[in-house]
GROMACS .gro file of C-alpha atoms in nm:
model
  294
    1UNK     CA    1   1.826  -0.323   1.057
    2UNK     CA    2   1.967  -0.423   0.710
    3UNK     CA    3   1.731  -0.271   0.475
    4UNK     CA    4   1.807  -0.304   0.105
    5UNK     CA    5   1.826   0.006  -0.110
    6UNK     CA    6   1.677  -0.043  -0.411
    7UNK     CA    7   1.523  -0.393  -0.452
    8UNK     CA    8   1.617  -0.598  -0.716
    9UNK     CA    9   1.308  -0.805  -0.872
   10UNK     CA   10   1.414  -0.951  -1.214
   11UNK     CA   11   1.746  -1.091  -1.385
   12UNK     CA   12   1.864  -0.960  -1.715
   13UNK     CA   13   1.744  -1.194  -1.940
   14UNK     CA   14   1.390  -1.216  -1.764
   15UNK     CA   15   1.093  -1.053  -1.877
   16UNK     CA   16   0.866  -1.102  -1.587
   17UNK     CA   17   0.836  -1.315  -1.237
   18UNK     CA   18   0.521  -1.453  -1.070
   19UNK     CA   19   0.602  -1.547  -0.704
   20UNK     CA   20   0.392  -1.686  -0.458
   21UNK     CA   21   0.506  -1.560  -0.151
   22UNK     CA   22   0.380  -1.747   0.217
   23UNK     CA   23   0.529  -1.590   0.508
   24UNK     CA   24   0.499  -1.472   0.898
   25UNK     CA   25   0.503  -1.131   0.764
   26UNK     CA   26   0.524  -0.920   0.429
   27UNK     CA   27   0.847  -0.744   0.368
   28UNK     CA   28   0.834  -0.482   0.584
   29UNK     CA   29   1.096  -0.250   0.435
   30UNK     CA   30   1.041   0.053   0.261
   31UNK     CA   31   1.163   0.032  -0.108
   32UNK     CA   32   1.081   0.062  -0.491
   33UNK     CA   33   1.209  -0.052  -0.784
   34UNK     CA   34   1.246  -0.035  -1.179
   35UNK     CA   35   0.980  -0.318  -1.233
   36UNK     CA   36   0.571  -0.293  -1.240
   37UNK     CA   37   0.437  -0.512  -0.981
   38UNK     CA   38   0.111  -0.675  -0.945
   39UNK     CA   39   0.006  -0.764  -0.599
   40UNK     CA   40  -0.298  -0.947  -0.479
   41UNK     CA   41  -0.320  -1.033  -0.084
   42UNK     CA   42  -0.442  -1.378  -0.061
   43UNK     CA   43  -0.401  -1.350   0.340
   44UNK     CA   44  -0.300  -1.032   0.570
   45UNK     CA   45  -0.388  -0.769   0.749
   46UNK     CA   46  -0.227  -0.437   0.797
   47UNK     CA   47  -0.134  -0.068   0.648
   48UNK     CA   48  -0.044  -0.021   0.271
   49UNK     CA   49   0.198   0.282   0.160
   50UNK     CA   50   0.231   0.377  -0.205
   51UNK     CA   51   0.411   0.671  -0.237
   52UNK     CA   52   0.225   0.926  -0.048
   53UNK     CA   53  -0.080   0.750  -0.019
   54UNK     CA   54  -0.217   0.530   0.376
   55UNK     CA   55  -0.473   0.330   0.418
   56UNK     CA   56  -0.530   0.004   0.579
   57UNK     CA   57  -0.581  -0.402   0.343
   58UNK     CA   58  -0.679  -0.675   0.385
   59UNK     CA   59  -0.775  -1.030   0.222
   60UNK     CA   60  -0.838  -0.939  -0.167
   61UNK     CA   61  -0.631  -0.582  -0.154
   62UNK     CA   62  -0.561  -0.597  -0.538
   63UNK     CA   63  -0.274  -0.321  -0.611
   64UNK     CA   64  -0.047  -0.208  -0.947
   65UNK     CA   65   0.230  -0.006  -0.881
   66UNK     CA   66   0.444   0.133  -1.142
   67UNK     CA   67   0.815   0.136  -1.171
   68UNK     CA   68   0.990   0.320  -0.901
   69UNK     CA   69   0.660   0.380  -0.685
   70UNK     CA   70   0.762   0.351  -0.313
   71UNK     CA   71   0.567   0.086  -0.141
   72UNK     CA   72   0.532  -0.140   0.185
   73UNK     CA   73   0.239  -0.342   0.284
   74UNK     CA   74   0.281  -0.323   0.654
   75UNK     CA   75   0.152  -0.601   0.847
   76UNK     CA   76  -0.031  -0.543   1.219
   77UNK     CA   77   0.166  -0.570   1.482
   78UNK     CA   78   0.033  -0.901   1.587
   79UNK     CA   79   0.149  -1.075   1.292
   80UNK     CA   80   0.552  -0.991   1.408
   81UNK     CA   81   0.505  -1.157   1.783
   82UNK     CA   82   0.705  -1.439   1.844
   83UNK     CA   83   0.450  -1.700   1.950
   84UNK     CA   84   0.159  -1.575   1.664
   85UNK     CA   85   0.041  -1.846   1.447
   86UNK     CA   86  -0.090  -1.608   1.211
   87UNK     CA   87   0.058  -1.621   0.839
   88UNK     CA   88   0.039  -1.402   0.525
   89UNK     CA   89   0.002  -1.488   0.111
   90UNK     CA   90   0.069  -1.324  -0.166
   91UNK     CA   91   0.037  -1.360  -0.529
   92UNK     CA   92   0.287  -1.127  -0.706
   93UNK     CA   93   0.406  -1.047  -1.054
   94UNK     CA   94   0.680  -0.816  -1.141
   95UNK     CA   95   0.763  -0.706  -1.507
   96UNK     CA   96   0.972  -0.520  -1.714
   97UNK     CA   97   0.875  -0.205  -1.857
   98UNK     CA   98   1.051  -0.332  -2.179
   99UNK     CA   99   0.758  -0.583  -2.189
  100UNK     CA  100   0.546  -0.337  -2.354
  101UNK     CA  101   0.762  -0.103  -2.560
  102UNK     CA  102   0.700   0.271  -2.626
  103UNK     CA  103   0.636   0.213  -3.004
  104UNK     CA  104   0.335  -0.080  -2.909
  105UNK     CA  105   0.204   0.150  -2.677
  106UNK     CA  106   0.144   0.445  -2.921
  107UNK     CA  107  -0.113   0.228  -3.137
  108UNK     CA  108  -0.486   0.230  -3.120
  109UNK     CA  109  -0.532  -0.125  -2.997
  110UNK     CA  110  -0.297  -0.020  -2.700
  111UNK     CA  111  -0.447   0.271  -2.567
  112UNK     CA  112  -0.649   0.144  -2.221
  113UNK     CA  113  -0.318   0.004  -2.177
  114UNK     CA  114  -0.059   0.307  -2.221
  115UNK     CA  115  -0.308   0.454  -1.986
  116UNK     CA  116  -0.238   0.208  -1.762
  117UNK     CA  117   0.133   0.212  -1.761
  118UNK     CA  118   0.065   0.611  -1.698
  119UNK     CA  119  -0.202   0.573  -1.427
  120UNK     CA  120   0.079   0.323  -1.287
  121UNK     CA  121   0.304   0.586  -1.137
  122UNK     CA  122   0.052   0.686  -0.871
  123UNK     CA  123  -0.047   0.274  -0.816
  124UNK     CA  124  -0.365   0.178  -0.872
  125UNK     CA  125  -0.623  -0.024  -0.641
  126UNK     CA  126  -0.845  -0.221  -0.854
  127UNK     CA  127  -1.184  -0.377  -0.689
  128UNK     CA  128  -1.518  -0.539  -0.775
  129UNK     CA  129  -1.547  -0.799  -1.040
  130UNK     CA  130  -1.152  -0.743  -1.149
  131UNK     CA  131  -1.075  -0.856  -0.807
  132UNK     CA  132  -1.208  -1.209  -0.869
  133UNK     CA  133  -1.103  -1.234  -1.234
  134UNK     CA  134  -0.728  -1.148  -1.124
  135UNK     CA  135  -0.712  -1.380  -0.868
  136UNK     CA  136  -0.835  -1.687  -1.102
  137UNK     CA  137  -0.579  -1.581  -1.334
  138UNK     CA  138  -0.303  -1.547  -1.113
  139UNK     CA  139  -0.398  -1.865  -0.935
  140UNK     CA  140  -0.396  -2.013  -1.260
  141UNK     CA  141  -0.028  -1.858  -1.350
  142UNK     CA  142   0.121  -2.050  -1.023
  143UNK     CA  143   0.045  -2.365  -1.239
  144UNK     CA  144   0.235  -2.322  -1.550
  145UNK     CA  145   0.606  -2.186  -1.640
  146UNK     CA  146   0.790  -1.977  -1.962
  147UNK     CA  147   0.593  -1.888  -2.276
  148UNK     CA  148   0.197  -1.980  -2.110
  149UNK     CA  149   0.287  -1.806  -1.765
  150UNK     CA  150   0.352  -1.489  -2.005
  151UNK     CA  151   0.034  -1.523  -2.216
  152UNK     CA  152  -0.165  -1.503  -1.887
  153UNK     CA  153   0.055  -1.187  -1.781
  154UNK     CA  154  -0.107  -1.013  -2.129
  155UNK     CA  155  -0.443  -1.147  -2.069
  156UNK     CA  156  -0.435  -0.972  -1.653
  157UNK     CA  157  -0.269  -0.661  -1.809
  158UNK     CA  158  -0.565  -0.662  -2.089
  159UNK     CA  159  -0.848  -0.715  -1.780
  160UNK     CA  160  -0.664  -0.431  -1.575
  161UNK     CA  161  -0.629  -0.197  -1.872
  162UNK     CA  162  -1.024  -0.293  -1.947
  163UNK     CA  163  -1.140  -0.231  -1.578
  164UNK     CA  164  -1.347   0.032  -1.472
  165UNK     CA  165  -1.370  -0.053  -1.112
  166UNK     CA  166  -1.018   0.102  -1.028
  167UNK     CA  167  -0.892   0.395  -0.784
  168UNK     CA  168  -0.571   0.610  -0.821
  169UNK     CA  169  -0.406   0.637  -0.444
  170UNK     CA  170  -0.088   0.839  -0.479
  171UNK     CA  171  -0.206   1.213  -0.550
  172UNK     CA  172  -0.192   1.388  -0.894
  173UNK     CA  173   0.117   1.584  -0.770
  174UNK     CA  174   0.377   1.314  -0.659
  175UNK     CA  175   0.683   1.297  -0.720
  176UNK     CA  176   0.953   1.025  -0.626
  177UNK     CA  177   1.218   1.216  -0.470
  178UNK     CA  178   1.387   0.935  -0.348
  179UNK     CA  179   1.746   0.803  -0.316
  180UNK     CA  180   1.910   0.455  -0.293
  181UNK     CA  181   1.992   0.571   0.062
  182UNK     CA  182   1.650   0.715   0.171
  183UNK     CA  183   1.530   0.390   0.240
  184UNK     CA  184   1.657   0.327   0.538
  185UNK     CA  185   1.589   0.628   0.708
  186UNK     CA  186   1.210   0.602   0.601
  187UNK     CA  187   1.200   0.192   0.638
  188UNK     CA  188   1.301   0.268   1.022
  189UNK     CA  189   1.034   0.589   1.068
  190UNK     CA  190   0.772   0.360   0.951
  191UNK     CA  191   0.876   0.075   1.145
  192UNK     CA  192   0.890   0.348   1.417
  193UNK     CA  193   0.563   0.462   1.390
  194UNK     CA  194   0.361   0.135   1.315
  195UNK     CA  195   0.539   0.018   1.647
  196UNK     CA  196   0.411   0.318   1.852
  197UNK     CA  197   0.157   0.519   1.697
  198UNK     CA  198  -0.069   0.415   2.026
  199UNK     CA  199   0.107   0.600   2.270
  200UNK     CA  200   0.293   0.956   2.227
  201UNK     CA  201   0.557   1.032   1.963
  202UNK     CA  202   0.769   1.250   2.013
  203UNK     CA  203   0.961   1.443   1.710
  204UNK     CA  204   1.217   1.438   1.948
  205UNK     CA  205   1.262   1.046   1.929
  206UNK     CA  206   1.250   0.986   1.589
  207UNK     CA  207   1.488   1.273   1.531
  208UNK     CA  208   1.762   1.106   1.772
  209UNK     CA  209   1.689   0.743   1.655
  210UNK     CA  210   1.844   0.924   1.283
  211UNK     CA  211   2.108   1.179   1.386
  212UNK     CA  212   1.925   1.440   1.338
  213UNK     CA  213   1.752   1.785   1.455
  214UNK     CA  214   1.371   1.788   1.509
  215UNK     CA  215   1.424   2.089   1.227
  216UNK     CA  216   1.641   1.944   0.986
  217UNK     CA  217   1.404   1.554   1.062
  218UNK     CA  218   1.150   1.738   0.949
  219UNK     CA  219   1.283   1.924   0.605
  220UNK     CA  220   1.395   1.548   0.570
  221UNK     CA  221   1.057   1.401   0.557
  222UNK     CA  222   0.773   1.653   0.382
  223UNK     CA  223   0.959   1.587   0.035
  224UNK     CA  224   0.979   1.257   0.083
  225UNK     CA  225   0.706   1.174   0.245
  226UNK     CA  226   0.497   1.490   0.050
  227UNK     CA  227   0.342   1.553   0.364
  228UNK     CA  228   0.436   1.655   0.721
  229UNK     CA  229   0.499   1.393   0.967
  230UNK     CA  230   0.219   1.503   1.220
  231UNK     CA  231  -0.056   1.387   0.896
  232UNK     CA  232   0.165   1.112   0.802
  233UNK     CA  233   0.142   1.001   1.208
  234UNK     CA  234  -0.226   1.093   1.204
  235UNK     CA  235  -0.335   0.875   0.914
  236UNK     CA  236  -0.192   0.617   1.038
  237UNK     CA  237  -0.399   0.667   1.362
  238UNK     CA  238  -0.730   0.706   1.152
  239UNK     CA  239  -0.641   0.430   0.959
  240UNK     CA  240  -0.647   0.242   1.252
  241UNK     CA  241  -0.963   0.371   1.386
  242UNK     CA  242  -1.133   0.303   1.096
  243UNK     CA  243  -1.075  -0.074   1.183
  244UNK     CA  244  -1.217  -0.043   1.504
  245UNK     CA  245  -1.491   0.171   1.435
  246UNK     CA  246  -1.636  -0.122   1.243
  247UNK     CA  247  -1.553  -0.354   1.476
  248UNK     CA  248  -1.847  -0.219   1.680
  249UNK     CA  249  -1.784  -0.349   2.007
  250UNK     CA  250  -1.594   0.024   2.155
  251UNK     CA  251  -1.735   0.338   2.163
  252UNK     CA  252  -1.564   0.636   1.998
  253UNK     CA  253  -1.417   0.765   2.290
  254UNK     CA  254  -1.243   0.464   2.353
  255UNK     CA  255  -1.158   0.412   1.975
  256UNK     CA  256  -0.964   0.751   1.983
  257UNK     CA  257  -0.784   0.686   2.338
  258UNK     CA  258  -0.692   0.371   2.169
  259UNK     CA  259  -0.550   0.485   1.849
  260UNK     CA  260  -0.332   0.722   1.999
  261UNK     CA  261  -0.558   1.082   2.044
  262UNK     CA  262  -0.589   1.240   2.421
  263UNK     CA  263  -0.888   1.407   2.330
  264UNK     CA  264  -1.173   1.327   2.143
  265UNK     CA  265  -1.259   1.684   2.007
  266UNK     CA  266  -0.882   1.606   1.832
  267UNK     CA  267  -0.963   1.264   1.762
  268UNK     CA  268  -1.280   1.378   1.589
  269UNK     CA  269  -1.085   1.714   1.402
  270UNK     CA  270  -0.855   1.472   1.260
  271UNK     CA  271  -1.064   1.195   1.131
  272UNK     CA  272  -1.300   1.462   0.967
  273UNK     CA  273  -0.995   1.572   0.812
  274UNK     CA  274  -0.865   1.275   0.681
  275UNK     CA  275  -1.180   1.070   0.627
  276UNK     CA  276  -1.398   1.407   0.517
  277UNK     CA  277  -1.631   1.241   0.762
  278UNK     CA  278  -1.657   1.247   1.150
  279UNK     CA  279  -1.631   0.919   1.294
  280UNK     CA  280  -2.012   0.842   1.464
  281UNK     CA  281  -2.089   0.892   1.055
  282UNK     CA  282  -1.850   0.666   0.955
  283UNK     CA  283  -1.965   0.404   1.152
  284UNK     CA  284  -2.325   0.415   1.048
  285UNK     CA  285  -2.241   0.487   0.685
  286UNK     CA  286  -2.113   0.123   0.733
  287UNK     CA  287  -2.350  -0.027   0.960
  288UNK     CA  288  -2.613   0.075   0.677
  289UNK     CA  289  -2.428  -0.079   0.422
  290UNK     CA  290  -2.333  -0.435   0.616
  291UNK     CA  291  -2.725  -0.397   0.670
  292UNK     CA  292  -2.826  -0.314   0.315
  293UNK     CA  293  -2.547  -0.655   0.192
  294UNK     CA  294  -2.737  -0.905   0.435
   0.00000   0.00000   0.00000
């Protein structure tokens, strides 16, 4: 797998991008870089990792990483089989951090926004009413180029700054720990564990597939990954379940045979633990609201 170290967004003499990006898939490689990106999923399904932070998007995920923030939005499996007709879009801006320099950012009428820049290094999912006011704008940045493609940059960095319907995912605590080189090892454990996260893993496999120990594999990946890889591997698995659970159509039992578990009293330990919920409450928790909408 040729997995690029750290990606490379914007030239020299730019001061920001907007791409519209249509695809089979989303880049599903592993990797960060110096620019602050913007990303709203038109179209796409999957898991989204910023930093230390799982949980599943789809259609509308609206998402502002800051510079160096690890991140992958990981399509389902289903959109990398050869004969699917399914399709992904998204609307993305990178930008420099020059855009807004340090002296700007110190004055009064700049302060929701140096908060945003700092709020930035643990990305930030935005939701609500900013979700629909981004997306005009952005749609709206597709049609023009240079100087009036940047005014509309300031005006969605003035509506995220202003926002109050906003969540920070990475935790408090994170640091980026990673190298140029980490990227490959992590882009293939991810890859790894998206591919089989239904079925057994063994620390064993993973640990061969790098060249490593099962002890020295996993020193490797709780700095890293600031968390051990039986939680990483379980959130994925309740990230999953959470789909299904409001799906409706298996019961719980199934749902945790399905995502990976071999029990349910584990299946139900874990998801309390990562949702701070057991999964039966989940389920109506939703079921009330989908009620409550229609």
């Amino acid at each position: 797998m040729n997995v690029p170290n750290i990606e490379k967004t914007l030239n020299p003499d730019e001061l920001f991008l907007f791409k519209d990006l249509i695809s089979p898939h989303f880049n599903p490689n592993w990797h960060f870089h110096p620019e602050l990106q913007i990303s709203f999923i038109v179209r796409g399904k999957g898991t989204r990792f910023i930093a230390d932070h799982v949980e599943t998007f789809e259609e509308e995920d609206l998402v502002l990483t800051g510079s160096n923030v690890p991140h992958l939005w990981r399509n389902d499996e289903a959109y990398f089989n050869q004969n699917s007709n399914l399709s992904t879009r998204g609307l993305v801006i990178y930008f420099n951090r020059e855009l807004l320099h340090t002296d700007l950012l110190q004055k009064n009428e700049f302060y929701h926004i140096n908060k945003l820049i700092k709020n930035s290094a643990r990305g930030i999912e935005f939701y609500g009413e900013t979700k629909k006011e981004i997306k005009g704008l952005l749609l709206k940045m597709g049609k023009v180029k240079g100087f009036k493609g940047f005014l509309i940059l300031l005006e969605i960095i003035d509506v995220l700054a202003n926002s109050k319907n906003y969540s920070l995912l990475a935790s408090p605590a994170y640091t980026n720990v990673l190298k140029a080189n980490d990227t490959n090892k992590m882009s293939l454990v991810y890859e790894y564990v998206m591919t089989n996260f239904k079925s057994k893993i063994a620390l064993e496999d993973i640990s061969n597939m790098l060249n490593m120990t099962t002890t020295s594999f996993c020193k490797y990946f709780k700095p890293r990954a600031n968390k051990t890889f039986t939680r990483f591997v379980n959130e994925i698995r309740i990230g999953h379940a959470r789909k299904l659970l409001l799906q409706d159509n298996l019961n719980i039992s199934e749902i945790g045979y399905e995502c990976g578990f071999s029990t349910l009293s584990n299946f139900n330990k874990q998801f309390k633990s990562i949702a701070n919920m057991p999964p039966h409450e989940y389920r109506k928790l939703f079921l009330k609201i989908k009620t409550s909408i229609s």
